[in-house]
């Protein structure tokens, strides 16, 4: 962890050590409690990247990445619920929509917390949510397959696609209302605790004033693919948490140290590229580092299970939780491009497997 000390990274560490890590196994089984969200709201961390003029910290991206790493390594479910919030905040900060003045302040201070409902627009030309102009606003119809933080957050950033192949992003209250209905929370292999639901939209009407972005789908997809090429700080957070478990086991020898050194190097390179001023450059290298981070995370979480033995299968053991959380991170924020790069790399890894030499006695 190599960024200059910042008060928010100290705050994140305190929250991680005192609250998130000690309760992570219970939260994984029972769900993220409102008290965790309240602690986040009061911590200032929800305003990490928000402009100071609106009550945020305006912290550099390097600090934001480190905060996300710390939270993800302590309790991935709580991390995931809060990480949704930062995209709407960043989008509002760049927008000239009236929603900026009504929402950016409360989102920056944590008075409001936001979720997102937009991964489905990546499926274009399949349209899962249609946005249609109606009066002085837009109506949204269709199905949002995934929405995290239902009942925990207050507002959602919802996206649909218009007949003119434009993406339309608008804010809505995150609660059942005419035109918006949530499923029961999903039972999942990991992150069930994140209160993830699907949403049915049947003529949900939102005023023009709540719209924060309209852009040709093609333009948006290009930016999204560029952003999605970078390695996620959460992957490093979970990998380091697994390494700490591994290092507590007595007989891991130099393997744990070698893994940590490799992880440090991939992280350093991935974050250097994340700082590059041209986000659409070096895409192949970004994807390669993203994929390497996945491989190292899976190795670290698997090694923590192997080193811990049978006990790790208990639901009260951190190793199995980290392994399941790592599984989830493999598909979180997945774009078509990231998906292909990861699959290619997995196939290449299989190609490198060699049969052991046969021993005479066999
Ligand atoms: C627990 C959980 C919570 C989530 N919460 C949220 C949330 O709060 N908000 C939100 O917006 N999203 C959320 N997601 C969605 C998550 O980010 C997506 O799962 C991820 O982006 C993968 O997309 P998908 O599963 O929806 O689409 P998929 O259909 O699996 O597609 C993933 C990507 O690969 C491409 N693709 C699919 N099949 C092929 C193929 N055969 N060839 C080439 N490309 C292909 C798609 O176009 C897409 O870009 C959540 C997911 C999970 C599992």
GROMACS .gro file of C-alpha atoms and ligand atoms in nm:
model
  415
    1UNK     CA    1   0.000   0.000   0.000
    2UNK     CA    2   0.215   0.282  -0.128
    3UNK     CA    3   0.014   0.605  -0.152
    4UNK     CA    4   0.095   0.893   0.081
    5UNK     CA    5  -0.106   0.868   0.406
    6UNK     CA    6  -0.443   1.039   0.370
    7UNK     CA    7  -0.697   1.086   0.651
    8UNK     CA    8  -0.953   0.883   0.455
    9UNK     CA    9  -0.729   0.578   0.424
   10UNK     CA   10  -0.679   0.596   0.802
   11UNK     CA   11  -1.055   0.621   0.844
   12UNK     CA   12  -1.109   0.322   0.613
   13UNK     CA   13  -0.853   0.115   0.808
   14UNK     CA   14  -1.020   0.197   1.140
   15UNK     CA   15  -1.363   0.103   1.005
   16UNK     CA   16  -1.218  -0.216   0.855
   17UNK     CA   17  -1.041  -0.323   1.175
   18UNK     CA   18  -1.303  -0.224   1.430
   19UNK     CA   19  -1.627  -0.303   1.247
   20UNK     CA   20  -1.606  -0.468   0.905
   21UNK     CA   21  -1.348  -0.748   0.941
   22UNK     CA   22  -1.462  -0.870   1.285
   23UNK     CA   23  -1.822  -0.916   1.159
   24UNK     CA   24  -1.750  -1.023   0.800
   25UNK     CA   25  -1.844  -1.392   0.840
   26UNK     CA   26  -2.173  -1.308   1.012
   27UNK     CA   27  -2.255  -1.037   0.756
   28UNK     CA   28  -2.180  -1.282   0.473
   29UNK     CA   29  -2.447  -1.516   0.614
   30UNK     CA   30  -2.704  -1.268   0.745
   31UNK     CA   31  -2.678  -0.963   0.522
   32UNK     CA   32  -2.524  -0.617   0.540
   33UNK     CA   33  -2.691  -0.446   0.837
   34UNK     CA   34  -2.815  -0.088   0.830
   35UNK     CA   35  -2.572  -0.013   1.114
   36UNK     CA   36  -2.279  -0.082   0.874
   37UNK     CA   37  -2.431   0.160   0.624
   38UNK     CA   38  -2.480   0.420   0.896
   39UNK     CA   39  -2.114   0.383   0.993
   40UNK     CA   40  -2.016   0.440   0.631
   41UNK     CA   41  -2.243   0.741   0.599
   42UNK     CA   42  -2.081   0.898   0.907
   43UNK     CA   43  -1.725   0.813   0.803
   44UNK     CA   44  -1.684   1.062   0.518
   45UNK     CA   45  -1.583   0.776   0.287
   46UNK     CA   46  -1.893   0.814   0.067
   47UNK     CA   47  -1.762   1.157  -0.032
   48UNK     CA   48  -1.408   1.042  -0.109
   49UNK     CA   49  -1.420   1.146  -0.477
   50UNK     CA   50  -1.689   1.414  -0.448
   51UNK     CA   51  -1.594   1.781  -0.500
   52UNK     CA   52  -1.512   1.976  -0.183
   53UNK     CA   53  -1.754   2.251  -0.294
   54UNK     CA   54  -2.035   2.001  -0.233
   55UNK     CA   55  -1.903   1.871   0.100
   56UNK     CA   56  -1.690   1.587  -0.038
   57UNK     CA   57  -1.320   1.522   0.019
   58UNK     CA   58  -1.207   1.568  -0.344
   59UNK     CA   59  -0.940   1.305  -0.276
   60UNK     CA   60  -0.706   1.186  -0.554
   61UNK     CA   61  -0.801   0.865  -0.736
   62UNK     CA   62  -0.506   0.686  -0.574
   63UNK     CA   63  -0.668   0.744  -0.234
   64UNK     CA   64  -1.007   0.629  -0.365
   65UNK     CA   65  -0.849   0.307  -0.493
   66UNK     CA   66  -0.677   0.238  -0.161
   67UNK     CA   67  -0.997   0.301   0.034
   68UNK     CA   68  -1.183   0.054  -0.190
   69UNK     CA   69  -0.908  -0.206  -0.143
   70UNK     CA   70  -0.920  -0.177   0.234
   71UNK     CA   71  -1.300  -0.206   0.250
   72UNK     CA   72  -1.316  -0.499   0.004
   73UNK     CA   73  -1.049  -0.692   0.193
   74UNK     CA   74  -1.237  -0.644   0.521
   75UNK     CA   75  -1.595  -0.722   0.412
   76UNK     CA   76  -1.661  -0.763   0.042
   77UNK     CA   77  -2.041  -0.744   0.081
   78UNK     CA   78  -2.030  -0.408   0.255
   79UNK     CA   79  -1.768  -0.289   0.008
   80UNK     CA   80  -1.991  -0.387  -0.284
   81UNK     CA   81  -2.298  -0.206  -0.151
   82UNK     CA   82  -2.103   0.117  -0.100
   83UNK     CA   83  -1.897   0.098  -0.418
   84UNK     CA   84  -2.211   0.148  -0.628
   85UNK     CA   85  -2.239   0.497  -0.478
   86UNK     CA   86  -1.920   0.634  -0.630
   87UNK     CA   87  -2.018   0.608  -0.999
   88UNK     CA   88  -2.328   0.829  -0.957
   89UNK     CA   89  -2.121   1.077  -0.756
   90UNK     CA   90  -1.853   1.100  -1.027
   91UNK     CA   91  -2.114   1.128  -1.301
   92UNK     CA   92  -2.299   1.408  -1.121
   93UNK     CA   93  -1.975   1.595  -1.057
   94UNK     CA   94  -1.918   1.609  -1.436
   95UNK     CA   95  -2.280   1.683  -1.525
   96UNK     CA   96  -2.463   2.014  -1.570
   97UNK     CA   97  -2.800   1.854  -1.493
   98UNK     CA   98  -3.026   2.017  -1.231
   99UNK     CA   99  -2.984   1.686  -1.043
  100UNK     CA  100  -2.629   1.797  -0.964
  101UNK     CA  101  -2.752   2.073  -0.734
  102UNK     CA  102  -3.024   1.869  -0.569
  103UNK     CA  103  -2.829   1.544  -0.521
  104UNK     CA  104  -2.453   1.596  -0.524
  105UNK     CA  105  -2.439   1.761  -0.179
  106UNK     CA  106  -2.641   1.491   0.004
  107UNK     CA  107  -2.451   1.215  -0.181
  108UNK     CA  108  -2.114   1.374  -0.100
  109UNK     CA  109  -2.189   1.399   0.273
  110UNK     CA  110  -2.351   1.056   0.298
  111UNK     CA  111  -2.695   1.197   0.382
  112UNK     CA  112  -2.804   0.995   0.077
  113UNK     CA  113  -2.653   0.677  -0.061
  114UNK     CA  114  -2.688   0.572  -0.425
  115UNK     CA  115  -2.704   0.243  -0.611
  116UNK     CA  116  -2.672   0.175  -0.984
  117UNK     CA  117  -2.882  -0.008  -1.240
  118UNK     CA  118  -2.694   0.009  -1.568
  119UNK     CA  119  -2.490  -0.309  -1.636
  120UNK     CA  120  -2.779  -0.424  -1.862
  121UNK     CA  121  -2.706  -0.156  -2.123
  122UNK     CA  122  -2.386  -0.349  -2.201
  123UNK     CA  123  -2.608  -0.615  -2.362
  124UNK     CA  124  -2.687  -0.378  -2.655
  125UNK     CA  125  -2.818  -0.441  -2.926
  126UNK     CA  126  -3.034  -0.645  -2.687
  127UNK     CA  127  -3.242  -0.384  -2.505
  128UNK     CA  128  -3.346  -0.486  -2.156
  129UNK     CA  129  -3.467  -0.143  -2.046
  130UNK     CA  130  -3.628   0.090  -2.300
  131UNK     CA  131  -3.625   0.468  -2.233
  132UNK     CA  132  -3.898   0.661  -2.417
  133UNK     CA  133  -3.953   1.039  -2.411
  134UNK     CA  134  -4.288   1.122  -2.250
  135UNK     CA  135  -4.402   1.476  -2.169
  136UNK     CA  136  -4.128   1.660  -1.983
  137UNK     CA  137  -3.947   1.343  -1.895
  138UNK     CA  138  -3.882   0.979  -1.981
  139UNK     CA  139  -4.061   0.653  -1.917
  140UNK     CA  140  -3.862   0.339  -1.848
  141UNK     CA  141  -3.990  -0.011  -1.930
  142UNK     CA  142  -3.824  -0.350  -1.900
  143UNK     CA  143  -3.623  -0.557  -1.655
  144UNK     CA  144  -3.308  -0.467  -1.463
  145UNK     CA  145  -3.143  -0.805  -1.392
  146UNK     CA  146  -2.927  -0.684  -1.103
  147UNK     CA  147  -2.966  -0.409  -0.845
  148UNK     CA  148  -2.755  -0.416  -0.530
  149UNK     CA  149  -2.832  -0.246  -0.199
  150UNK     CA  150  -3.211  -0.251  -0.222
  151UNK     CA  151  -3.345  -0.131   0.114
  152UNK     CA  152  -3.002   0.000   0.211
  153UNK     CA  153  -2.955   0.284  -0.038
  154UNK     CA  154  -3.185   0.576  -0.113
  155UNK     CA  155  -3.156   0.662  -0.481
  156UNK     CA  156  -3.059   0.472  -0.794
  157UNK     CA  157  -2.887   0.571  -1.114
  158UNK     CA  158  -3.098   0.395  -1.377
  159UNK     CA  159  -3.011   0.353  -1.744
  160UNK     CA  160  -3.221   0.268  -2.045
  161UNK     CA  161  -3.181   0.279  -2.422
  162UNK     CA  162  -3.395   0.494  -2.650
  163UNK     CA  163  -3.526   0.411  -2.997
  164UNK     CA  164  -3.244   0.633  -3.131
  165UNK     CA  165  -2.985   0.405  -2.963
  166UNK     CA  166  -2.906   0.666  -2.701
  167UNK     CA  167  -2.824   0.568  -2.342
  168UNK     CA  168  -3.032   0.769  -2.094
  169UNK     CA  169  -2.915   0.782  -1.731
  170UNK     CA  170  -3.152   0.926  -1.470
  171UNK     CA  171  -3.195   0.922  -1.093
  172UNK     CA  172  -3.493   0.758  -0.926
  173UNK     CA  173  -3.591   0.690  -0.566
  174UNK     CA  174  -3.483   0.337  -0.476
  175UNK     CA  175  -3.814   0.206  -0.341
  176UNK     CA  176  -4.122   0.025  -0.471
  177UNK     CA  177  -4.359   0.273  -0.636
  178UNK     CA  178  -4.593   0.279  -0.934
  179UNK     CA  179  -4.389   0.155  -1.233
  180UNK     CA  180  -4.106   0.009  -1.021
  181UNK     CA  181  -4.115  -0.327  -0.843
  182UNK     CA  182  -3.828  -0.519  -0.683
  183UNK     CA  183  -3.795  -0.898  -0.657
  184UNK     CA  184  -3.713  -1.057  -0.321
  185UNK     CA  185  -3.336  -1.046  -0.245
  186UNK     CA  186  -3.149  -1.313  -0.444
  187UNK     CA  187  -2.979  -1.616  -0.288
  188UNK     CA  188  -2.638  -1.632  -0.457
  189UNK     CA  189  -2.314  -1.832  -0.434
  190UNK     CA  190  -2.152  -1.516  -0.296
  191UNK     CA  191  -2.264  -1.168  -0.198
  192UNK     CA  192  -2.617  -1.276  -0.098
  193UNK     CA  193  -2.554  -1.030   0.183
  194UNK     CA  194  -2.557  -0.738  -0.061
  195UNK     CA  195  -2.938  -0.732  -0.091
  196UNK     CA  196  -2.929  -0.773  -0.467
  197UNK     CA  197  -3.266  -0.782  -0.643
  198UNK     CA  198  -3.398  -0.757  -0.996
  199UNK     CA  199  -3.631  -0.473  -1.088
  200UNK     CA  200  -3.938  -0.469  -1.309
  201UNK     CA  201  -4.003  -0.134  -1.474
  202UNK     CA  202  -4.349  -0.077  -1.613
  203UNK     CA  203  -4.384   0.283  -1.725
  204UNK     CA  204  -4.163   0.431  -1.451
  205UNK     CA  205  -4.171   0.803  -1.531
  206UNK     CA  206  -3.878   1.031  -1.442
  207UNK     CA  207  -3.865   1.406  -1.511
  208UNK     CA  208  -3.605   1.565  -1.743
  209UNK     CA  209  -3.452   1.726  -1.433
  210UNK     CA  210  -3.346   1.384  -1.306
  211UNK     CA  211  -3.159   1.295  -1.628
  212UNK     CA  212  -2.780   1.321  -1.587
  213UNK     CA  213  -2.650   1.176  -1.910
  214UNK     CA  214  -2.768   1.119  -2.266
  215UNK     CA  215  -2.514   0.985  -2.512
  216UNK     CA  216  -2.499   0.767  -2.823
  217UNK     CA  217  -2.475   0.405  -2.705
  218UNK     CA  218  -2.159   0.358  -2.913
  219UNK     CA  219  -1.979   0.647  -2.740
  220UNK     CA  220  -2.084   0.531  -2.396
  221UNK     CA  221  -1.981   0.170  -2.468
  222UNK     CA  222  -1.634   0.286  -2.576
  223UNK     CA  223  -1.581   0.474  -2.249
  224UNK     CA  224  -1.727   0.185  -2.050
  225UNK     CA  225  -1.500  -0.070  -2.218
  226UNK     CA  226  -1.197   0.149  -2.148
  227UNK     CA  227  -1.294   0.182  -1.781
  228UNK     CA  228  -1.369  -0.190  -1.763
  229UNK     CA  229  -1.021  -0.278  -1.886
  230UNK     CA  230  -0.862  -0.171  -1.557
  231UNK     CA  231  -0.805  -0.406  -1.265
  232UNK     CA  232  -1.045  -0.352  -0.975
  233UNK     CA  233  -0.896  -0.245  -0.639
  234UNK     CA  234  -1.135  -0.493  -0.476
  235UNK     CA  235  -0.948  -0.779  -0.643
  236UNK     CA  236  -0.626  -0.666  -0.474
  237UNK     CA  237  -0.810  -0.615  -0.144
  238UNK     CA  238  -0.944  -0.971  -0.140
  239UNK     CA  239  -0.610  -1.112  -0.260
  240UNK     CA  240  -0.415  -0.938   0.019
  241UNK     CA  241  -0.670  -1.052   0.278
  242UNK     CA  242  -0.623  -1.412   0.159
  243UNK     CA  243  -0.244  -1.369   0.168
  244UNK     CA  244  -0.264  -1.255   0.530
  245UNK     CA  245  -0.451  -1.576   0.615
  246UNK     CA  246  -0.196  -1.779   0.422
  247UNK     CA  247   0.093  -1.613   0.603
  248UNK     CA  248  -0.066  -1.701   0.938
  249UNK     CA  249  -0.042  -2.070   0.843
  250UNK     CA  250   0.294  -2.205   0.955
  251UNK     CA  251   0.427  -2.406   0.659
  252UNK     CA  252   0.373  -2.200   0.345
  253UNK     CA  253   0.748  -2.142   0.300
  254UNK     CA  254   0.853  -1.894   0.036
  255UNK     CA  255   0.537  -1.947  -0.173
  256UNK     CA  256   0.340  -1.680   0.015
  257UNK     CA  257   0.625  -1.428  -0.018
  258UNK     CA  258   0.659  -1.490  -0.393
  259UNK     CA  259   0.287  -1.448  -0.441
  260UNK     CA  260   0.287  -1.122  -0.248
  261UNK     CA  261   0.580  -0.987  -0.449
  262UNK     CA  262   0.403  -1.070  -0.776
  263UNK     CA  263   0.077  -0.916  -0.653
  264UNK     CA  264   0.259  -0.597  -0.546
  265UNK     CA  265   0.410  -0.571  -0.894
  266UNK     CA  266   0.085  -0.626  -1.083
  267UNK     CA  267  -0.089  -0.377  -0.856
  268UNK     CA  268   0.183  -0.117  -0.908
  269UNK     CA  269   0.161  -0.149  -1.286
  270UNK     CA  270  -0.219  -0.160  -1.296
  271UNK     CA  271  -0.250   0.153  -1.084
  272UNK     CA  272   0.014   0.336  -1.289
  273UNK     CA  273  -0.198   0.268  -1.598
  274UNK     CA  274  -0.516   0.373  -1.418
  275UNK     CA  275  -0.347   0.713  -1.370
  276UNK     CA  276  -0.258   0.741  -1.740
  277UNK     CA  277  -0.420   1.056  -1.883
  278UNK     CA  278  -0.561   0.871  -2.188
  279UNK     CA  279  -0.802   0.607  -2.057
  280UNK     CA  280  -0.852   0.457  -2.403
  281UNK     CA  281  -0.481   0.387  -2.457
  282UNK     CA  282  -0.284   0.074  -2.353
  283UNK     CA  283  -0.600  -0.132  -2.348
  284UNK     CA  284  -0.425  -0.466  -2.415
  285UNK     CA  285  -0.184  -0.403  -2.126
  286UNK     CA  286  -0.465  -0.297  -1.894
  287UNK     CA  287  -0.661  -0.613  -1.978
  288UNK     CA  288  -0.354  -0.828  -1.927
  289UNK     CA  289  -0.294  -0.677  -1.581
  290UNK     CA  290  -0.663  -0.714  -1.495
  291UNK     CA  291  -0.645  -1.082  -1.587
  292UNK     CA  292  -0.318  -1.136  -1.399
  293UNK     CA  293  -0.475  -0.979  -1.091
  294UNK     CA  294  -0.760  -1.232  -1.119
  295UNK     CA  295  -0.516  -1.523  -1.148
  296UNK     CA  296  -0.319  -1.404  -0.845
  297UNK     CA  297  -0.635  -1.346  -0.642
  298UNK     CA  298  -0.763  -1.695  -0.723
  299UNK     CA  299  -0.426  -1.843  -0.633
  300UNK     CA  300  -0.417  -1.655  -0.303
  301UNK     CA  301  -0.774  -1.746  -0.202
  302UNK     CA  302  -0.723  -2.109  -0.306
  303UNK     CA  303  -0.392  -2.125  -0.117
  304UNK     CA  304  -0.564  -1.988   0.195
  305UNK     CA  305  -0.819  -2.272   0.171
  306UNK     CA  306  -0.550  -2.535   0.113
  307UNK     CA  307  -0.334  -2.406   0.397
  308UNK     CA  308  -0.629  -2.396   0.637
  309UNK     CA  309  -0.746  -2.751   0.559
  310UNK     CA  310  -1.090  -2.893   0.638
  311UNK     CA  311  -1.176  -2.620   0.887
  312UNK     CA  312  -1.194  -2.370   0.602
  313UNK     CA  313  -1.519  -2.531   0.484
  314UNK     CA  314  -1.695  -2.400   0.793
  315UNK     CA  315  -1.912  -2.100   0.714
  316UNK     CA  316  -1.742  -1.924   1.004
  317UNK     CA  317  -1.401  -1.948   0.832
  318UNK     CA  318  -1.269  -1.647   0.642
  319UNK     CA  319  -1.091  -1.855   0.373
  320UNK     CA  320  -1.409  -1.996   0.215
  321UNK     CA  321  -1.573  -1.655   0.228
  322UNK     CA  322  -1.278  -1.491   0.050
  323UNK     CA  323  -1.276  -1.770  -0.212
  324UNK     CA  324  -1.647  -1.715  -0.284
  325UNK     CA  325  -1.606  -1.337  -0.289
  326UNK     CA  326  -1.318  -1.382  -0.533
  327UNK     CA  327  -1.543  -1.591  -0.754
  328UNK     CA  328  -1.792  -1.307  -0.765
  329UNK     CA  329  -1.524  -1.048  -0.848
  330UNK     CA  330  -1.437  -1.247  -1.162
  331UNK     CA  331  -1.763  -1.132  -1.322
  332UNK     CA  332  -1.826  -0.802  -1.146
  333UNK     CA  333  -1.836  -0.514  -1.395
  334UNK     CA  334  -1.759  -0.757  -1.678
  335UNK     CA  335  -1.754  -0.613  -2.030
  336UNK     CA  336  -1.743  -0.823  -2.349
  337UNK     CA  337  -1.379  -0.722  -2.395
  338UNK     CA  338  -1.272  -0.812  -2.039
  339UNK     CA  339  -1.465  -1.139  -2.065
  340UNK     CA  340  -1.282  -1.244  -2.384
  341UNK     CA  341  -0.939  -1.146  -2.248
  342UNK     CA  342  -1.000  -1.346  -1.930
  343UNK     CA  343  -1.127  -1.653  -2.121
  344UNK     CA  344  -0.829  -1.642  -2.359
  345UNK     CA  345  -0.592  -1.630  -2.065
  346UNK     CA  346  -0.763  -1.924  -1.891
  347UNK     CA  347  -0.733  -2.131  -2.208
  348UNK     CA  348  -0.365  -2.037  -2.241
  349UNK     CA  349  -0.306  -2.145  -1.881
  350UNK     CA  350  -0.453  -2.488  -1.958
  351UNK     CA  351  -0.233  -2.516  -2.269
  352UNK     CA  352   0.071  -2.472  -2.044
  353UNK     CA  353  -0.018  -2.766  -1.820
  354UNK     CA  354   0.228  -3.051  -1.872
  355UNK     CA  355   0.198  -3.418  -1.786
  356UNK     CA  356   0.447  -3.513  -1.516
  357UNK     CA  357   0.722  -3.751  -1.636
  358UNK     CA  358   0.618  -4.113  -1.581
  359UNK     CA  359   0.811  -4.289  -1.307
  360UNK     CA  360   0.954  -4.634  -1.383
  361UNK     CA  361   0.750  -4.799  -1.110
  362UNK     CA  362   0.413  -4.683  -1.254
  363LIG     C1  363  -2.440  -1.025  -0.714
  363LIG     C2  364  -2.443  -0.929  -0.828
  363LIG     C3  365  -2.479  -0.798  -0.806
  363LIG     C4  366  -2.484  -0.707  -0.911
  363LIG     N1  367  -2.526  -0.579  -0.886
  363LIG     C5  368  -2.536  -0.492  -0.987
  363LIG     C6  369  -2.585  -0.357  -0.965
  363LIG     O1  370  -2.619  -0.318  -0.853
  363LIG     N2  371  -2.598  -0.276  -1.071
  363LIG     C7  372  -2.563  -0.315  -1.197
  363LIG     O2  373  -2.576  -0.234  -1.287
  363LIG     N3  374  -2.514  -0.440  -1.220
  363LIG     C8  375  -2.500  -0.527  -1.120
  363LIG     N4  376  -2.454  -0.655  -1.145
  363LIG     C9  377  -2.418  -0.689  -1.282
  363LIG    C10  378  -2.275  -0.717  -1.304
  363LIG     O3  379  -2.192  -0.604  -1.309
  363LIG    C11  380  -2.278  -0.800  -1.431
  363LIG     O4  381  -2.300  -0.932  -1.388
  363LIG    C12  382  -2.158  -0.800  -1.512
  363LIG     O5  383  -2.142  -0.674  -1.574
  363LIG    C13  384  -2.176  -0.912  -1.614
  363LIG     O6  385  -2.288  -0.884  -1.696
  363LIG     P1  386  -2.421  -0.970  -1.704
  363LIG     O7  387  -2.411  -1.091  -1.622
  363LIG     O8  388  -2.535  -0.880  -1.681
  363LIG     O9  389  -2.425  -0.996  -1.857
  363LIG     P2  390  -2.375  -1.115  -1.946
  363LIG    O10  391  -2.488  -1.144  -2.034
  363LIG    O11  392  -2.315  -1.226  -1.870
  363LIG    O12  393  -2.262  -1.041  -2.026
  363LIG    C14  394  -2.141  -0.990  -1.973
  363LIG    C15  395  -2.067  -0.917  -2.084
  363LIG    O13  396  -2.020  -1.009  -2.178
  363LIG    C16  397  -2.084  -0.992  -2.302
  363LIG     N5  398  -2.119  -1.125  -2.349
  363LIG    C17  399  -2.210  -1.209  -2.298
  363LIG     N6  400  -2.212  -1.323  -2.368
  363LIG    C18  401  -2.119  -1.309  -2.466
  363LIG    C19  402  -2.075  -1.393  -2.569
  363LIG     N7  403  -2.124  -1.514  -2.589
  363LIG     N8  404  -1.976  -1.347  -2.650
  363LIG    C20  405  -1.923  -1.225  -2.633
  363LIG     N9  406  -1.962  -1.140  -2.536
  363LIG    C21  407  -2.060  -1.182  -2.454
  363LIG    C22  408  -2.205  -0.902  -2.278
  363LIG    O14  409  -2.235  -0.824  -2.389
  363LIG    C23  410  -2.158  -0.821  -2.160
  363LIG    O15  411  -2.084  -0.710  -2.199
  363LIG    C24  412  -2.449  -0.748  -1.042
  363LIG    C25  413  -2.411  -0.880  -1.064
  363LIG    C26  414  -2.408  -0.971  -0.959
  363LIG    C27  415  -2.369  -1.113  -0.986
   0.00000   0.00000   0.00000
